[in-house]
mmCIF file of C-alpha atoms in Angstrom:
data_model
loop_
_atom_site.group_PDB
_atom_site.id
_atom_site.type_symbol
_atom_site.label_atom_id
_atom_site.label_comp_id
_atom_site.label_asym_id
_atom_site.label_seq_id
_atom_site.Cartn_x
_atom_site.Cartn_y
_atom_site.Cartn_z
ATOM 1 C CA UNK A 1 0.000 0.000 0.000
ATOM 2 C CA UNK A 2 1.490 3.328 -1.055
ATOM 3 C CA UNK A 3 1.559 6.481 1.065
ATOM 4 C CA UNK A 4 -1.488 7.991 -0.640
ATOM 5 C CA UNK A 5 -3.673 4.948 0.066
ATOM 6 C CA UNK A 6 -2.465 4.820 3.677
ATOM 7 C CA UNK A 7 -3.477 8.462 4.097
ATOM 8 C CA UNK A 8 -6.868 7.689 2.546
ATOM 9 C CA UNK A 9 -7.397 4.798 4.986
ATOM 10 C CA UNK A 10 -6.518 7.054 7.925
ATOM 11 C CA UNK A 11 -8.868 9.732 6.530
ATOM 12 C CA UNK A 12 -11.762 7.247 6.456
ATOM 13 C CA UNK A 13 -11.021 6.167 10.039
ATOM 14 C CA UNK A 14 -11.111 9.818 11.113
ATOM 15 C CA UNK A 15 -14.443 10.336 9.318
ATOM 16 C CA UNK A 16 -15.963 7.269 10.964
ATOM 17 C CA UNK A 17 -14.627 8.221 14.395
ATOM 18 C CA UNK A 18 -15.993 11.782 14.198
ATOM 19 C CA UNK A 19 -19.278 10.339 12.923
ATOM 20 C CA UNK A 20 -20.149 9.329 16.492
ATOM 21 C CA UNK A 21 -20.061 13.012 17.457
ATOM 22 C CA UNK A 22 -22.337 13.857 14.523
ATOM 23 C CA UNK A 23 -24.777 11.153 15.657
ATOM 24 C CA UNK A 24 -24.767 12.567 19.185
ATOM 25 C CA UNK A 25 -25.695 16.038 17.874
ATOM 26 C CA UNK A 26 -28.513 14.601 15.743
ATOM 27 C CA UNK A 27 -29.998 12.544 18.571
ATOM 28 C CA UNK A 28 -30.423 15.732 20.607
ATOM 29 C CA UNK A 29 -33.103 16.748 18.086
ATOM 30 C CA UNK A 30 -34.436 13.529 16.523
ATOM 31 C CA UNK A 31 -35.819 10.388 18.193
ATOM 32 C CA UNK A 32 -33.437 7.455 17.548
ATOM 33 C CA UNK A 33 -35.656 5.224 15.372
ATOM 34 C CA UNK A 34 -36.746 8.163 13.216
ATOM 35 C CA UNK A 35 -33.155 9.363 12.813
ATOM 36 C CA UNK A 36 -32.055 5.854 11.790
ATOM 37 C CA UNK A 37 -34.633 5.902 8.986
ATOM 38 C CA UNK A 38 -33.864 9.497 7.996
ATOM 39 C CA UNK A 39 -30.129 8.799 7.875
ATOM 40 C CA UNK A 40 -30.638 6.259 5.070
ATOM 41 C CA UNK A 41 -33.612 7.912 3.372
ATOM 42 C CA UNK A 42 -31.498 10.891 2.269
ATOM 43 C CA UNK A 43 -29.234 8.393 0.452
ATOM 44 C CA UNK A 44 -31.954 6.015 -0.760
ATOM 45 C CA UNK A 45 -33.976 8.578 -2.736
ATOM 46 C CA UNK A 46 -31.185 9.752 -5.097
ATOM 47 C CA UNK A 47 -29.891 6.166 -5.306
ATOM 48 C CA UNK A 48 -33.233 4.892 -6.611
ATOM 49 C CA UNK A 49 -33.358 7.725 -9.159
ATOM 50 C CA UNK A 50 -29.758 7.812 -10.366
ATOM 51 C CA UNK A 51 -27.847 4.609 -9.564
ATOM 52 C CA UNK A 52 -28.386 1.324 -11.452
ATOM 53 C CA UNK A 53 -29.164 -1.674 -9.241
ATOM 54 C CA UNK A 54 -26.139 -3.911 -8.585
ATOM 55 C CA UNK A 55 -26.161 -7.341 -10.183
ATOM 56 C CA UNK A 56 -26.661 -9.294 -6.943
ATOM 57 C CA UNK A 57 -29.434 -11.475 -5.562
ATOM 58 C CA UNK A 58 -32.176 -9.612 -3.742
ATOM 59 C CA UNK A 59 -31.835 -11.772 -0.615
ATOM 60 C CA UNK A 60 -28.217 -10.689 -0.093
ATOM 61 C CA UNK A 61 -29.048 -7.041 -0.822
ATOM 62 C CA UNK A 62 -31.955 -7.126 1.644
ATOM 63 C CA UNK A 63 -29.900 -9.028 4.232
ATOM 64 C CA UNK A 64 -27.045 -6.536 3.952
ATOM 65 C CA UNK A 65 -29.416 -3.608 4.369
ATOM 66 C CA UNK A 66 -31.294 -5.220 7.243
ATOM 67 C CA UNK A 67 -28.162 -6.225 9.170
ATOM 68 C CA UNK A 68 -25.801 -3.336 8.483
ATOM 69 C CA UNK A 69 -28.421 -0.620 8.142
ATOM 70 C CA UNK A 70 -31.484 -1.506 10.217
ATOM 71 C CA UNK A 71 -30.212 -3.640 13.105
ATOM 72 C CA UNK A 72 -26.819 -1.986 13.604
ATOM 73 C CA UNK A 73 -27.987 1.605 13.694
ATOM 74 C CA UNK A 74 -31.322 0.996 15.418
ATOM 75 C CA UNK A 75 -29.549 -0.633 18.360
ATOM 76 C CA UNK A 76 -26.629 1.833 18.294
ATOM 77 C CA UNK A 77 -28.898 4.889 18.323
ATOM 78 C CA UNK A 78 -31.030 3.364 21.094
ATOM 79 C CA UNK A 79 -27.848 2.713 23.096
ATOM 80 C CA UNK A 80 -26.679 6.312 22.685
ATOM 81 C CA UNK A 81 -30.170 7.559 23.599
ATOM 82 C CA UNK A 82 -30.094 5.298 26.688
ATOM 83 C CA UNK A 83 -26.870 6.834 27.978
ATOM 84 C CA UNK A 84 -24.055 4.969 26.210
ATOM 85 C CA UNK A 85 -21.041 7.325 26.105
ATOM 86 C CA UNK A 86 -20.174 8.211 22.532
ATOM 87 C CA UNK A 87 -16.510 7.266 22.780
ATOM 88 C CA UNK A 88 -17.240 3.961 24.509
ATOM 89 C CA UNK A 89 -19.788 3.108 21.804
ATOM 90 C CA UNK A 90 -17.070 3.404 19.158
ATOM 91 C CA UNK A 91 -15.019 0.886 21.162
ATOM 92 C CA UNK A 92 -17.753 -1.660 21.862
ATOM 93 C CA UNK A 93 -18.955 -1.600 18.248
ATOM 94 C CA UNK A 94 -15.600 -3.163 17.264
ATOM 95 C CA UNK A 95 -17.082 -6.446 18.532
ATOM 96 C CA UNK A 96 -18.571 -6.739 15.030
ATOM 97 C CA UNK A 97 -15.246 -8.162 13.792
ATOM 98 C CA UNK A 98 -15.121 -11.256 16.052
ATOM 99 C CA UNK A 99 -18.881 -11.641 15.644
ATOM 100 C CA UNK A 100 -18.355 -11.775 11.860
ATOM 101 C CA UNK A 101 -15.709 -14.486 12.192
ATOM 102 C CA UNK A 102 -17.885 -16.490 14.582
ATOM 103 C CA UNK A 103 -21.042 -16.230 12.462
ATOM 104 C CA UNK A 104 -19.024 -17.109 9.355
ATOM 105 C CA UNK A 105 -17.904 -20.314 11.040
ATOM 106 C CA UNK A 106 -21.402 -21.213 12.235
ATOM 107 C CA UNK A 107 -23.548 -20.185 9.257
ATOM 108 C CA UNK A 108 -21.153 -20.444 6.305
ATOM 109 C CA UNK A 109 -18.981 -23.292 7.633
ATOM 110 C CA UNK A 110 -15.883 -21.135 7.219
ATOM 111 C CA UNK A 111 -12.778 -22.479 8.912
ATOM 112 C CA UNK A 112 -11.811 -20.514 12.035
ATOM 113 C CA UNK A 113 -8.044 -20.401 12.417
ATOM 114 C CA UNK A 114 -6.365 -20.678 15.807
ATOM 115 C CA UNK A 115 -5.359 -16.985 15.747
ATOM 116 C CA UNK A 116 -8.957 -15.998 15.005
ATOM 117 C CA UNK A 117 -10.245 -18.160 17.869
ATOM 118 C CA UNK A 118 -7.756 -16.558 20.258
ATOM 119 C CA UNK A 119 -8.779 -13.115 19.005
ATOM 120 C CA UNK A 120 -12.460 -13.893 19.626
ATOM 121 C CA UNK A 121 -11.747 -15.064 23.178
ATOM 122 C CA UNK A 122 -9.632 -11.978 23.933
ATOM 123 C CA UNK A 123 -12.293 -9.631 22.514
ATOM 124 C CA UNK A 124 -15.070 -11.368 24.476
ATOM 125 C CA UNK A 125 -13.037 -11.032 27.678
ATOM 126 C CA UNK A 126 -12.673 -7.306 27.023
ATOM 127 C CA UNK A 127 -16.422 -7.010 26.409
ATOM 128 C CA UNK A 128 -17.106 -8.920 29.633
ATOM 129 C CA UNK A 129 -14.951 -6.498 31.638
ATOM 130 C CA UNK A 130 -16.775 -3.502 30.137
ATOM 131 C CA UNK A 131 -20.127 -5.144 30.875
ATOM 132 C CA UNK A 132 -19.109 -5.963 34.443
ATOM 133 C CA UNK A 133 -17.903 -2.409 35.075
ATOM 134 C CA UNK A 134 -21.072 -0.917 33.612
ATOM 135 C CA UNK A 135 -23.229 -3.287 35.666
ATOM 136 C CA UNK A 136 -21.652 -1.883 38.833
ATOM 137 C CA UNK A 137 -23.081 1.503 37.832
ATOM 138 C CA UNK A 138 -26.464 0.011 36.831
ATOM 139 C CA UNK A 139 -25.882 0.990 33.180
ATOM 140 C CA UNK A 140 -25.470 -2.388 31.500
ATOM 141 C CA UNK A 141 -28.379 -1.965 29.051
ATOM 142 C CA UNK A 142 -26.605 0.542 26.737
ATOM 143 C CA UNK A 143 -23.632 -1.865 26.412
ATOM 144 C CA UNK A 144 -25.976 -4.754 25.559
ATOM 145 C CA UNK A 145 -27.759 -2.606 22.959
ATOM 146 C CA UNK A 146 -24.421 -1.626 21.387
ATOM 147 C CA UNK A 147 -23.383 -5.293 21.249
ATOM 148 C CA UNK A 148 -26.678 -6.080 19.491
ATOM 149 C CA UNK A 149 -25.778 -3.380 16.965
ATOM 150 C CA UNK A 150 -22.367 -5.002 16.460
ATOM 151 C CA UNK A 151 -24.085 -8.356 15.902
ATOM 152 C CA UNK A 152 -26.337 -6.760 13.256
ATOM 153 C CA UNK A 153 -23.254 -5.312 11.553
ATOM 154 C CA UNK A 154 -21.688 -8.794 11.528
ATOM 155 C CA UNK A 155 -24.817 -10.285 9.938
ATOM 156 C CA UNK A 156 -24.691 -7.566 7.284
ATOM 157 C CA UNK A 157 -21.022 -8.371 6.636
ATOM 158 C CA UNK A 158 -21.910 -11.992 5.856
ATOM 159 C CA UNK A 159 -24.628 -10.950 3.408
ATOM 160 C CA UNK A 160 -22.247 -8.451 1.808
ATOM 161 C CA UNK A 161 -19.679 -11.218 1.385
ATOM 162 C CA UNK A 162 -22.226 -13.618 -0.100
ATOM 163 C CA UNK A 163 -23.465 -10.975 -2.556
ATOM 164 C CA UNK A 164 -20.082 -10.988 -4.362
ATOM 165 C CA UNK A 165 -20.868 -7.640 -5.967
ATOM 166 C CA UNK A 166 -18.751 -6.571 -8.945
ATOM 167 C CA UNK A 167 -19.313 -2.929 -7.908
ATOM 168 C CA UNK A 168 -19.238 -2.751 -4.065
ATOM 169 C CA UNK A 169 -20.060 0.982 -3.993
ATOM 170 C CA UNK A 170 -23.314 0.423 -5.870
ATOM 171 C CA UNK A 171 -24.201 -2.348 -3.420
ATOM 172 C CA UNK A 172 -23.480 0.005 -0.507
ATOM 173 C CA UNK A 173 -25.712 2.702 -1.989
ATOM 174 C CA UNK A 174 -28.554 0.304 -2.788
ATOM 175 C CA UNK A 175 -28.338 -1.183 0.693
ATOM 176 C CA UNK A 176 -29.648 2.188 1.898
ATOM 177 C CA UNK A 177 -33.090 1.539 0.390
ATOM 178 C CA UNK A 178 -33.792 -1.187 2.973
ATOM 179 C CA UNK A 179 -33.692 0.586 6.400
ATOM 180 C CA UNK A 180 -36.005 3.610 5.918
ATOM 181 C CA UNK A 181 -39.404 1.871 5.757
ATOM 182 C CA UNK A 182 -38.926 -0.494 8.742
ATOM 183 C CA UNK A 183 -37.279 2.269 10.794
ATOM 184 C CA UNK A 184 -40.050 4.794 10.086
ATOM 185 C CA UNK A 185 -42.642 2.107 10.922
ATOM 186 C CA UNK A 186 -40.889 1.332 14.220
ATOM 187 C CA UNK A 187 -40.643 5.042 14.952
ATOM 188 C CA UNK A 188 -44.383 5.490 14.416
ATOM 189 C CA UNK A 189 -45.125 2.480 16.626
ATOM 190 C CA UNK A 190 -42.681 3.168 19.468
ATOM 191 C CA UNK A 191 -41.999 6.908 19.373
ATOM 192 C CA UNK A 192 -45.336 8.124 18.044
ATOM 193 C CA UNK A 193 -46.468 8.701 14.450
ATOM 194 C CA UNK A 194 -45.741 12.436 14.399
ATOM 195 C CA UNK A 195 -42.856 12.944 16.822
ATOM 196 C CA UNK A 196 -40.023 12.521 14.333
ATOM 197 C CA UNK A 197 -41.660 14.623 11.622
ATOM 198 C CA UNK A 198 -42.367 17.421 14.108
ATOM 199 C CA UNK A 199 -38.721 17.271 15.183
ATOM 200 C CA UNK A 200 -37.658 17.522 11.530
ATOM 201 C CA UNK A 201 -39.977 20.495 10.904
ATOM 202 C CA UNK A 202 -38.694 22.242 14.029
ATOM 203 C CA UNK A 203 -35.028 21.615 13.257
ATOM 204 C CA UNK A 204 -34.712 24.862 11.265
ATOM 205 C CA UNK A 205 -35.825 27.089 14.132
ATOM 206 C CA UNK A 206 -33.075 26.492 16.710
ATOM 207 C CA UNK A 207 -29.326 26.131 16.992
ATOM 208 C CA UNK A 208 -29.768 22.571 18.270
ATOM 209 C CA UNK A 209 -31.843 21.770 15.190
ATOM 210 C CA UNK A 210 -29.252 23.149 12.789
ATOM 211 C CA UNK A 211 -26.539 21.156 14.591
ATOM 212 C CA UNK A 212 -28.730 18.046 14.211
ATOM 213 C CA UNK A 213 -29.143 18.686 10.468
ATOM 214 C CA UNK A 214 -25.389 19.166 10.182
ATOM 215 C CA UNK A 215 -24.884 15.847 11.968
ATOM 216 C CA UNK A 216 -27.332 14.214 9.562
ATOM 217 C CA UNK A 217 -25.470 15.604 6.545
ATOM 218 C CA UNK A 218 -22.116 14.445 7.939
ATOM 219 C CA UNK A 219 -23.432 10.952 8.695
ATOM 220 C CA UNK A 220 -25.137 10.461 5.325
ATOM 221 C CA UNK A 221 -22.785 12.201 2.896
ATOM 222 C CA UNK A 222 -19.315 12.117 4.456
ATOM 223 C CA UNK A 223 -19.359 9.012 6.662
ATOM 224 C CA UNK A 224 -21.487 6.811 4.393
ATOM 225 C CA UNK A 225 -21.051 7.889 0.767
ATOM 226 C CA UNK A 226 -17.525 9.348 0.857
ATOM 227 C CA UNK A 227 -16.089 7.150 3.618
ATOM 228 C CA UNK A 228 -17.590 3.898 2.366
ATOM 229 C CA UNK A 229 -16.722 4.786 -1.220
ATOM 230 C CA UNK A 230 -13.038 5.293 -0.403
ATOM 231 C CA UNK A 231 -13.011 2.188 1.805
ATOM 232 C CA UNK A 232 -14.501 -0.093 -0.848
ATOM 233 C CA UNK A 233 -12.004 1.274 -3.383
ATOM 234 C CA UNK A 234 -9.106 0.487 -1.043
ATOM 235 C CA UNK A 235 -10.495 -2.999 -0.404
ATOM 236 C CA UNK A 236 -10.570 -3.569 -4.176
ATOM 237 C CA UNK A 237 -6.932 -2.427 -4.572
ATOM 238 C CA UNK A 238 -5.354 -4.205 -1.615
ATOM 239 C CA UNK A 239 -5.835 -7.400 0.426
ATOM 240 C CA UNK A 240 -8.454 -7.122 3.168
ATOM 241 C CA UNK A 241 -5.812 -7.992 5.758
ATOM 242 C CA UNK A 242 -3.891 -4.857 4.716
ATOM 243 C CA UNK A 243 -6.833 -2.447 4.807
ATOM 244 C CA UNK A 244 -8.953 -3.796 7.696
ATOM 245 C CA UNK A 245 -6.522 -2.966 10.567
ATOM 246 C CA UNK A 246 -6.926 0.753 9.790
ATOM 247 C CA UNK A 247 -10.485 0.472 11.175
ATOM 248 C CA UNK A 248 -8.891 0.037 14.615
ATOM 249 C CA UNK A 249 -8.172 3.773 14.473
ATOM 250 C CA UNK A 250 -11.931 4.490 14.564
ATOM 251 C CA UNK A 251 -12.376 4.024 18.343
ATOM 252 C CA UNK A 252 -9.165 5.974 18.979
ATOM 253 C CA UNK A 253 -10.636 8.925 17.051
ATOM 254 C CA UNK A 254 -14.069 8.339 18.613
ATOM 255 C CA UNK A 255 -12.824 8.363 22.201
ATOM 256 C CA UNK A 256 -10.510 11.341 21.608
ATOM 257 C CA UNK A 257 -13.133 13.457 19.826
ATOM 258 C CA UNK A 258 -15.767 12.612 22.458
ATOM 259 C CA UNK A 259 -13.331 13.802 25.139
ATOM 260 C CA UNK A 260 -12.460 17.019 23.272
ATOM 261 C CA UNK A 261 -15.944 17.926 22.009
ATOM 262 C CA UNK A 262 -18.363 16.374 24.506
ATOM 263 C CA UNK A 263 -16.193 16.359 27.617
ATOM 264 C CA UNK A 264 -16.548 12.582 28.084
ATOM 265 C CA UNK A 265 -13.870 11.123 30.328
ATOM 266 C CA UNK A 266 -13.916 7.322 30.024
ATOM 267 C CA UNK A 267 -13.040 5.278 33.102
ATOM 268 C CA UNK A 268 -9.507 3.802 32.995
ATOM 269 C CA UNK A 269 -10.950 0.273 33.404
ATOM 270 C CA UNK A 270 -13.115 0.766 30.307
ATOM 271 C CA UNK A 271 -10.191 2.149 28.326
ATOM 272 C CA UNK A 272 -8.054 -0.839 29.318
ATOM 273 C CA UNK A 273 -10.846 -3.257 28.431
ATOM 274 C CA UNK A 274 -11.339 -1.431 25.118
ATOM 275 C CA UNK A 275 -7.641 -1.899 24.354
ATOM 276 C CA UNK A 276 -8.117 -5.624 25.051
ATOM 277 C CA UNK A 277 -11.050 -5.719 22.612
ATOM 278 C CA UNK A 278 -9.016 -3.988 19.891
ATOM 279 C CA UNK A 279 -6.140 -6.412 20.514
ATOM 280 C CA UNK A 280 -8.531 -9.314 20.029
ATOM 281 C CA UNK A 281 -9.871 -7.796 16.807
ATOM 282 C CA UNK A 282 -6.313 -7.272 15.527
ATOM 283 C CA UNK A 283 -5.370 -10.877 16.349
ATOM 284 C CA UNK A 284 -8.401 -12.129 14.484
ATOM 285 C CA UNK A 285 -7.587 -10.041 11.403
ATOM 286 C CA UNK A 286 -3.984 -11.186 11.015
ATOM 287 C CA UNK A 287 -3.437 -13.009 7.711
ATOM 288 C CA UNK A 288 -2.509 -16.703 7.859
ATOM 289 C CA UNK A 289 1.148 -17.565 7.574
ATOM 290 C CA UNK A 290 2.079 -18.820 4.146
ATOM 291 C CA UNK A 291 3.888 -22.146 4.037
ATOM 292 C CA UNK A 292 7.237 -21.800 2.227
ATOM 293 C CA UNK A 293 7.944 -24.283 -0.587
ATOM 294 C CA UNK A 294 10.200 -27.195 0.363
ATOM 295 C CA UNK A 295 13.899 -26.612 -0.261
ATOM 296 C CA UNK A 296 15.657 -28.822 -2.774
ATOM 297 C CA UNK A 297 18.904 -30.467 -1.758
ATOM 298 C CA UNK A 298 22.005 -28.584 -2.882
ATOM 299 C CA UNK A 299 23.228 -29.533 -6.294
ATOM 300 C CA UNK A 300 19.934 -30.933 -7.544
ATOM 301 C CA UNK A 301 17.740 -29.536 -10.243
ATOM 302 C CA UNK A 302 14.081 -29.885 -10.921
ATOM 303 C CA UNK A 303 13.256 -32.759 -13.268
ATOM 304 C CA UNK A 304 12.545 -31.697 -16.828
ATOM 305 C CA UNK A 305 9.027 -32.242 -18.105
ATOM 306 C CA UNK A 306 8.546 -35.294 -20.246
ATOM 307 C CA UNK A 307 8.883 -34.579 -23.957
ATOM 308 C CA UNK A 308 6.224 -35.829 -26.325
ATOM 309 C CA UNK A 309 7.300 -38.829 -28.389
#
């Protein structure tokens, strides 16, 4: 990977880390379920009008949208609304990586290497420490909701992998058509049929509302379209094992920006446990060692191929 592509990977990690701040601003104005639907609706409408549908099976497109879009962000936004610190959410969401490996082994019969198994165990131990510490403060529910979001992301990863799209960016854009309808329906059922729309109408009359709209624009345009577009391009140019570790910078940016912008000061135990989780994710993403070809004895040459008679 050349210097330009490394800088692009770091740039995407910064976008995705700051995205948690943008989400926090938006949730101060919009109810979580409504915002989850709105976040994808602003991408889905121009996608349906301007972007050709990717040549993939509908079940994988719908599964990708339901897992990555609906489940991940519905649970994540509920967790943030329930009191999950923004920086800690960026750490716990990294559990999607070991979840993906585990679900791949269970559902797709993919072989789990020893290093991946060790990484899963290490990441789960880190999650357990965070859960235990949060339980002492009677705030375990937001962690559980964030883990459910990570599990949804993992399910979406499997569907994305099974889709085998020739144009990953088009698949990413078309995935956005799935979440809006179920999220708006859930919002009407749980939050009230008019609450989200009243919040959207009132967003232009206050500073909080304008900040929420700015957060929405950042999340939809910069984090999703630009960030995912660059990321899928890098994944097409380089091996996944080369690109994927850059995502470990996301919680570093998330925790730092939450501290600088929101004044969140994570507990040292949670930071240590988060480092354990990231270590587990990194172990699980290491490429397998290649077996070197056997050495020939000195002075011998490879046999010549048989000549035709």
